[in-house]
């Protein structure tokens, strides 16, 4: 599933092409993705300048000058292509947005777990049901070692589960949680409340650094993810533990990377480096 760096990469690729452009026609070819897909009859989306795009957690928000807009989630396999109108639609293209620039933006999603939700001018996005329970953005000052200390206080829940909970901090998915815990030397199975303040400060810094590094690399392409028009993300070259079960740790050259399961998700760690 695309995580924060992948969504940020897609956002940065889309923004220069879309801002100040207009949707002249919108077509949909399924009635539902993860939620109902109702776009074709929304006249407020048409022939209005696209004012801005930004990211909240793993969502992309697109706002038009008239206050209408879209909230977009890529789900497991969602991707976008920006191409000439003469290019044929592909299998699993579920929505297309014709632009006044003469191009068409197409949304492709084989597993159909993504979302494209319309909001209207009177919508308070802070209170929107998709956003209201979200925690702080990890790359802002709102996410600090003091915040993480409060999150972990007296918690018996494993630290990896705590930092992957969007109510505590958004966008730290499985790959980047594993890598951040490795970089900070913390065992992912350790209870959050058992970790010292000094180590939590190290983890806070590691999460921020890992996410920034991944954004610079265009995200991580392992299976399904690609950015605009099929561009891969190259952070997979920097992975130290994720997906490396059975390998010798490249940091200590002694530990064998282990794989565990937490809440149905794979967790990777070095038993020597991570205590």
GROMACS .gro file of C-alpha atoms in nm:
model
  275
    1UNK     CA    1   0.000   0.000   0.000
    2UNK     CA    2   0.135   0.349  -0.081
    3UNK     CA    3   0.251   0.520   0.236
    4UNK     CA    4   0.326   0.885   0.309
    5UNK     CA    5   0.639   0.917   0.089
    6UNK     CA    6   0.462   0.756  -0.208
    7UNK     CA    7   0.156   0.979  -0.173
    8UNK     CA    8   0.376   1.287  -0.135
    9UNK     CA    9   0.567   1.186  -0.449
   10UNK     CA   10   0.244   1.150  -0.648
   11UNK     CA   11   0.125   1.486  -0.516
   12UNK     CA   12   0.448   1.661  -0.618
   13UNK     CA   13   0.422   1.505  -0.965
   14UNK     CA   14   0.058   1.607  -1.015
   15UNK     CA   15   0.067   1.961  -0.875
   16UNK     CA   16   0.258   2.143  -1.153
   17UNK     CA   17   0.037   1.986  -1.421
   18UNK     CA   18  -0.296   2.055  -1.253
   19UNK     CA   19  -0.282   2.388  -1.070
   20UNK     CA   20  -0.466   2.655  -1.276
   21UNK     CA   21  -0.594   2.394  -1.521
   22UNK     CA   22  -0.964   2.296  -1.538
   23UNK     CA   23  -1.166   1.977  -1.567
   24UNK     CA   24  -1.379   2.002  -1.882
   25UNK     CA   25  -1.528   1.652  -1.862
   26UNK     CA   26  -1.527   1.370  -1.606
   27UNK     CA   27  -1.611   1.008  -1.682
   28UNK     CA   28  -1.638   0.713  -1.443
   29UNK     CA   29  -1.661   0.345  -1.537
   30UNK     CA   30  -1.749   0.181  -1.204
   31UNK     CA   31  -2.004   0.281  -0.942
   32UNK     CA   32  -1.785   0.209  -0.644
   33UNK     CA   33  -1.424   0.187  -0.533
   34UNK     CA   34  -1.379   0.159  -0.155
   35UNK     CA   35  -1.668   0.405  -0.137
   36UNK     CA   36  -1.924   0.517  -0.399
   37UNK     CA   37  -1.769   0.687  -0.701
   38UNK     CA   38  -2.002   0.976  -0.783
   39UNK     CA   39  -1.831   1.232  -1.006
   40UNK     CA   40  -1.997   1.259  -1.346
   41UNK     CA   41  -2.303   1.455  -1.229
   42UNK     CA   42  -2.119   1.703  -1.006
   43UNK     CA   43  -2.127   2.020  -1.214
   44UNK     CA   44  -1.930   2.213  -0.952
   45UNK     CA   45  -1.618   2.022  -1.056
   46UNK     CA   46  -1.626   2.139  -1.417
   47UNK     CA   47  -1.466   2.444  -1.580
   48UNK     CA   48  -1.325   2.583  -1.257
   49UNK     CA   49  -0.955   2.656  -1.203
   50UNK     CA   50  -0.775   2.406  -0.984
   51UNK     CA   51  -0.650   2.625  -0.702
   52UNK     CA   52  -0.429   2.392  -0.500
   53UNK     CA   53  -0.336   2.034  -0.412
   54UNK     CA   54  -0.199   1.919  -0.079
   55UNK     CA   55  -0.158   1.605   0.128
   56UNK     CA   56  -0.319   1.507   0.459
   57UNK     CA   57  -0.195   1.172   0.587
   58UNK     CA   58  -0.222   0.935   0.288
   59UNK     CA   59  -0.488   1.148   0.118
   60UNK     CA   60  -0.441   1.399  -0.162
   61UNK     CA   61  -0.676   1.696  -0.146
   62UNK     CA   62  -0.755   1.887  -0.467
   63UNK     CA   63  -0.944   2.214  -0.429
   64UNK     CA   64  -1.106   2.421  -0.702
   65UNK     CA   65  -1.146   2.798  -0.698
   66UNK     CA   66  -1.522   2.769  -0.632
   67UNK     CA   67  -1.464   2.562  -0.316
   68UNK     CA   68  -1.551   2.223  -0.460
   69UNK     CA   69  -1.283   1.958  -0.451
   70UNK     CA   70  -1.173   1.597  -0.431
   71UNK     CA   71  -1.023   1.382  -0.157
   72UNK     CA   72  -0.816   1.102  -0.310
   73UNK     CA   73  -0.675   0.785  -0.155
   74UNK     CA   74  -0.471   0.541  -0.364
   75UNK     CA   75  -0.573   0.234  -0.165
   76UNK     CA   76  -0.358  -0.071  -0.237
   77UNK     CA   77  -0.301  -0.039  -0.613
   78UNK     CA   78  -0.419   0.305  -0.724
   79UNK     CA   79  -0.213   0.508  -0.971
   80UNK     CA   80  -0.250   0.807  -1.203
   81UNK     CA   81  -0.152   0.866  -1.564
   82UNK     CA   82  -0.147   1.202  -1.742
   83UNK     CA   83  -0.158   1.148  -2.117
   84UNK     CA   84  -0.284   1.264  -2.453
   85UNK     CA   85  -0.657   1.231  -2.519
   86UNK     CA   86  -0.564   1.016  -2.819
   87UNK     CA   87  -0.426   0.742  -2.593
   88UNK     CA   88  -0.673   0.459  -2.535
   89UNK     CA   89  -0.812   0.388  -2.191
   90UNK     CA   90  -0.652   0.085  -2.019
   91UNK     CA   91  -0.798  -0.204  -1.824
   92UNK     CA   92  -0.880  -0.097  -1.467
   93UNK     CA   93  -0.903   0.274  -1.559
   94UNK     CA   94  -1.202   0.365  -1.344
   95UNK     CA   95  -1.213   0.745  -1.377
   96UNK     CA   96  -1.083   1.000  -1.622
   97UNK     CA   97  -1.061   1.377  -1.597
   98UNK     CA   98  -1.029   1.572  -1.923
   99UNK     CA   99  -0.830   1.892  -1.883
  100UNK     CA  100  -0.849   2.224  -2.066
  101UNK     CA  101  -0.478   2.180  -2.145
  102UNK     CA  102  -0.572   1.900  -2.386
  103UNK     CA  103  -0.453   1.615  -2.165
  104UNK     CA  104  -0.651   1.355  -1.974
  105UNK     CA  105  -0.581   1.237  -1.617
  106UNK     CA  106  -0.675   0.872  -1.563
  107UNK     CA  107  -0.711   0.680  -1.236
  108UNK     CA  108  -0.623   0.311  -1.252
  109UNK     CA  109  -0.691   0.072  -0.964
  110UNK     CA  110  -0.697  -0.307  -1.021
  111UNK     CA  111  -0.806  -0.392  -0.664
  112UNK     CA  112  -1.045  -0.096  -0.632
  113UNK     CA  113  -0.954  -0.011  -0.271
  114UNK     CA  114  -0.889   0.356  -0.350
  115UNK     CA  115  -1.123   0.649  -0.296
  116UNK     CA  116  -1.219   0.963  -0.489
  117UNK     CA  117  -1.461   1.163  -0.274
  118UNK     CA  118  -1.621   1.496  -0.363
  119UNK     CA  119  -1.649   1.777  -0.109
  120UNK     CA  120  -1.857   2.092  -0.148
  121UNK     CA  121  -1.773   2.459  -0.070
  122UNK     CA  122  -1.933   2.454   0.275
  123UNK     CA  123  -1.725   2.153   0.386
  124UNK     CA  124  -1.500   2.203   0.690
  125UNK     CA  125  -1.218   1.968   0.594
  126UNK     CA  126  -1.076   1.960   0.946
  127UNK     CA  127  -1.403   1.803   1.061
  128UNK     CA  128  -1.446   1.579   0.755
  129UNK     CA  129  -1.509   1.218   0.856
  130UNK     CA  130  -1.192   1.106   0.675
  131UNK     CA  131  -0.975   1.354   0.866
  132UNK     CA  132  -1.132   1.422   1.204
  133UNK     CA  133  -0.959   1.137   1.391
  134UNK     CA  134  -0.615   1.172   1.233
  135UNK     CA  135  -0.307   1.243   1.440
  136UNK     CA  136  -0.027   1.490   1.361
  137UNK     CA  137   0.177   1.497   1.042
  138UNK     CA  138   0.517   1.336   1.114
  139UNK     CA  139   0.716   1.598   0.922
  140UNK     CA  140   0.575   1.890   1.120
  141UNK     CA  141   0.661   2.024   1.465
  142UNK     CA  142   0.332   1.883   1.592
  143UNK     CA  143   0.499   1.543   1.592
  144UNK     CA  144   0.775   1.569   1.850
  145UNK     CA  145   0.948   1.351   2.106
  146UNK     CA  146   0.717   1.504   2.369
  147UNK     CA  147   0.414   1.398   2.166
  148UNK     CA  148   0.552   1.047   2.120
  149UNK     CA  149   0.627   1.031   2.493
  150UNK     CA  150   0.260   1.106   2.570
  151UNK     CA  151   0.147   0.849   2.312
  152UNK     CA  152   0.363   0.576   2.467
  153UNK     CA  153   0.312   0.655   2.835
  154UNK     CA  154   0.205   0.341   3.026
  155UNK     CA  155   0.122   0.161   2.701
  156UNK     CA  156   0.162  -0.217   2.682
  157UNK     CA  157   0.101  -0.212   2.307
  158UNK     CA  158   0.414  -0.275   2.092
  159UNK     CA  159   0.589   0.040   1.978
  160UNK     CA  160   0.554  -0.052   1.610
  161UNK     CA  161   0.177  -0.076   1.645
  162UNK     CA  162   0.168   0.262   1.821
  163UNK     CA  163   0.356   0.449   1.548
  164UNK     CA  164   0.146   0.284   1.276
  165UNK     CA  165  -0.179   0.400   1.438
  166UNK     CA  166  -0.303   0.705   1.243
  167UNK     CA  167  -0.456   0.847   1.559
  168UNK     CA  168  -0.105   0.881   1.703
  169UNK     CA  169   0.083   0.991   1.391
  170UNK     CA  170  -0.021   0.968   1.027
  171UNK     CA  171   0.145   0.803   0.732
  172UNK     CA  172   0.405   0.582   0.904
  173UNK     CA  173   0.319   0.257   0.727
  174UNK     CA  174   0.476  -0.084   0.760
  175UNK     CA  175   0.792  -0.027   0.558
  176UNK     CA  176   0.889   0.299   0.724
  177UNK     CA  177   0.795   0.187   1.074
  178UNK     CA  178   1.029  -0.111   1.039
  179UNK     CA  179   1.311   0.101   0.899
  180UNK     CA  180   1.269   0.380   1.157
  181UNK     CA  181   1.279   0.133   1.445
  182UNK     CA  182   1.592  -0.025   1.299
  183UNK     CA  183   1.764   0.311   1.259
  184UNK     CA  184   1.682   0.403   1.619
  185UNK     CA  185   1.785   0.061   1.756
  186UNK     CA  186   1.446  -0.025   1.908
  187UNK     CA  187   1.292  -0.371   1.898
  188UNK     CA  188   0.948  -0.341   1.732
  189UNK     CA  189   0.796  -0.591   1.977
  190UNK     CA  190   0.887  -0.380   2.280
  191UNK     CA  191   0.597  -0.221   2.469
  192UNK     CA  192   0.574   0.153   2.409
  193UNK     CA  193   0.564   0.228   2.780
  194UNK     CA  194   0.894   0.044   2.837
  195UNK     CA  195   1.100   0.274   2.612
  196UNK     CA  196   1.308   0.551   2.767
  197UNK     CA  197   1.263   0.916   2.672
  198UNK     CA  198   1.609   0.926   2.515
  199UNK     CA  199   1.523   0.633   2.287
  200UNK     CA  200   1.184   0.786   2.196
  201UNK     CA  201   1.364   1.106   2.097
  202UNK     CA  202   1.591   0.897   1.874
  203UNK     CA  203   1.287   0.727   1.720
  204UNK     CA  204   1.112   1.059   1.651
  205UNK     CA  205   1.419   1.181   1.465
  206UNK     CA  206   1.451   0.851   1.276
  207UNK     CA  207   1.088   0.862   1.156
  208UNK     CA  208   1.134   1.214   1.022
  209UNK     CA  209   1.468   1.133   0.856
  210UNK     CA  210   1.347   0.807   0.699
  211UNK     CA  211   1.036   0.971   0.554
  212UNK     CA  212   1.236   1.263   0.413
  213UNK     CA  213   1.491   1.026   0.259
  214UNK     CA  214   1.212   0.817   0.105
  215UNK     CA  215   1.043   1.124  -0.045
  216UNK     CA  216   1.373   1.229  -0.203
  217UNK     CA  217   1.398   0.879  -0.355
  218UNK     CA  218   1.044   0.895  -0.492
  219UNK     CA  219   0.907   0.641  -0.245
  220UNK     CA  220   0.949   0.265  -0.244
  221UNK     CA  221   0.842   0.044  -0.532
  222UNK     CA  222   0.824  -0.319  -0.420
  223UNK     CA  223   0.518  -0.452  -0.599
  224UNK     CA  224   0.228  -0.229  -0.704
  225UNK     CA  225   0.332   0.130  -0.638
  226UNK     CA  226   0.428   0.372  -0.911
  227UNK     CA  227   0.411   0.750  -0.925
  228UNK     CA  228   0.264   0.952  -1.210
  229UNK     CA  229   0.290   0.769  -1.544
  230UNK     CA  230   0.455   0.461  -1.399
  231UNK     CA  231   0.761   0.620  -1.237
  232UNK     CA  232   0.918   0.388  -0.979
  233UNK     CA  233   1.035   0.483  -0.631
  234UNK     CA  234   1.394   0.394  -0.549
  235UNK     CA  235   1.403   0.390  -0.170
  236UNK     CA  236   1.391   0.009  -0.186
  237UNK     CA  237   1.767   0.033  -0.248
  238UNK     CA  238   1.807   0.185   0.099
  239UNK     CA  239   1.603  -0.069   0.295
  240UNK     CA  240   1.799  -0.227   0.581
  241UNK     CA  241   1.551  -0.476   0.727
  242UNK     CA  242   1.218  -0.467   0.547
  243UNK     CA  243   1.173  -0.777   0.330
  244UNK     CA  244   1.517  -0.912   0.428
  245UNK     CA  245   1.424  -1.199   0.663
  246UNK     CA  246   1.707  -1.453   0.684
  247UNK     CA  247   1.974  -1.210   0.561
  248UNK     CA  248   2.272  -1.112   0.773
  249UNK     CA  249   2.231  -0.760   0.909
  250UNK     CA  250   2.443  -0.525   0.698
  251UNK     CA  251   2.502  -0.297   0.998
  252UNK     CA  252   2.635  -0.535   1.262
  253UNK     CA  253   2.725  -0.831   1.035
  254UNK     CA  254   2.619  -1.065   1.316
  255UNK     CA  255   2.243  -1.061   1.351
  256UNK     CA  256   2.010  -1.250   1.118
  257UNK     CA  257   1.709  -1.040   1.016
  258UNK     CA  258   1.395  -1.186   1.172
  259UNK     CA  259   1.036  -1.168   1.054
  260UNK     CA  260   0.749  -1.149   1.303
  261UNK     CA  261   0.380  -1.078   1.264
  262UNK     CA  262   0.192  -0.801   1.440
  263UNK     CA  263  -0.178  -0.747   1.376
  264UNK     CA  264  -0.147  -0.947   1.057
  265UNK     CA  265   0.142  -0.738   0.924
  266UNK     CA  266   0.500  -0.850   0.869
  267UNK     CA  267   0.763  -0.695   1.093
  268UNK     CA  268   1.136  -0.714   1.021
  269UNK     CA  269   1.416  -0.645   1.269
  270UNK     CA  270   1.771  -0.732   1.372
  271UNK     CA  271   1.782  -0.898   1.718
  272UNK     CA  272   2.137  -0.772   1.773
  273UNK     CA  273   2.095  -0.407   1.674
  274UNK     CA  274   1.743  -0.364   1.809
  275UNK     CA  275   1.686  -0.407   2.182
   0.00000   0.00000   0.00000
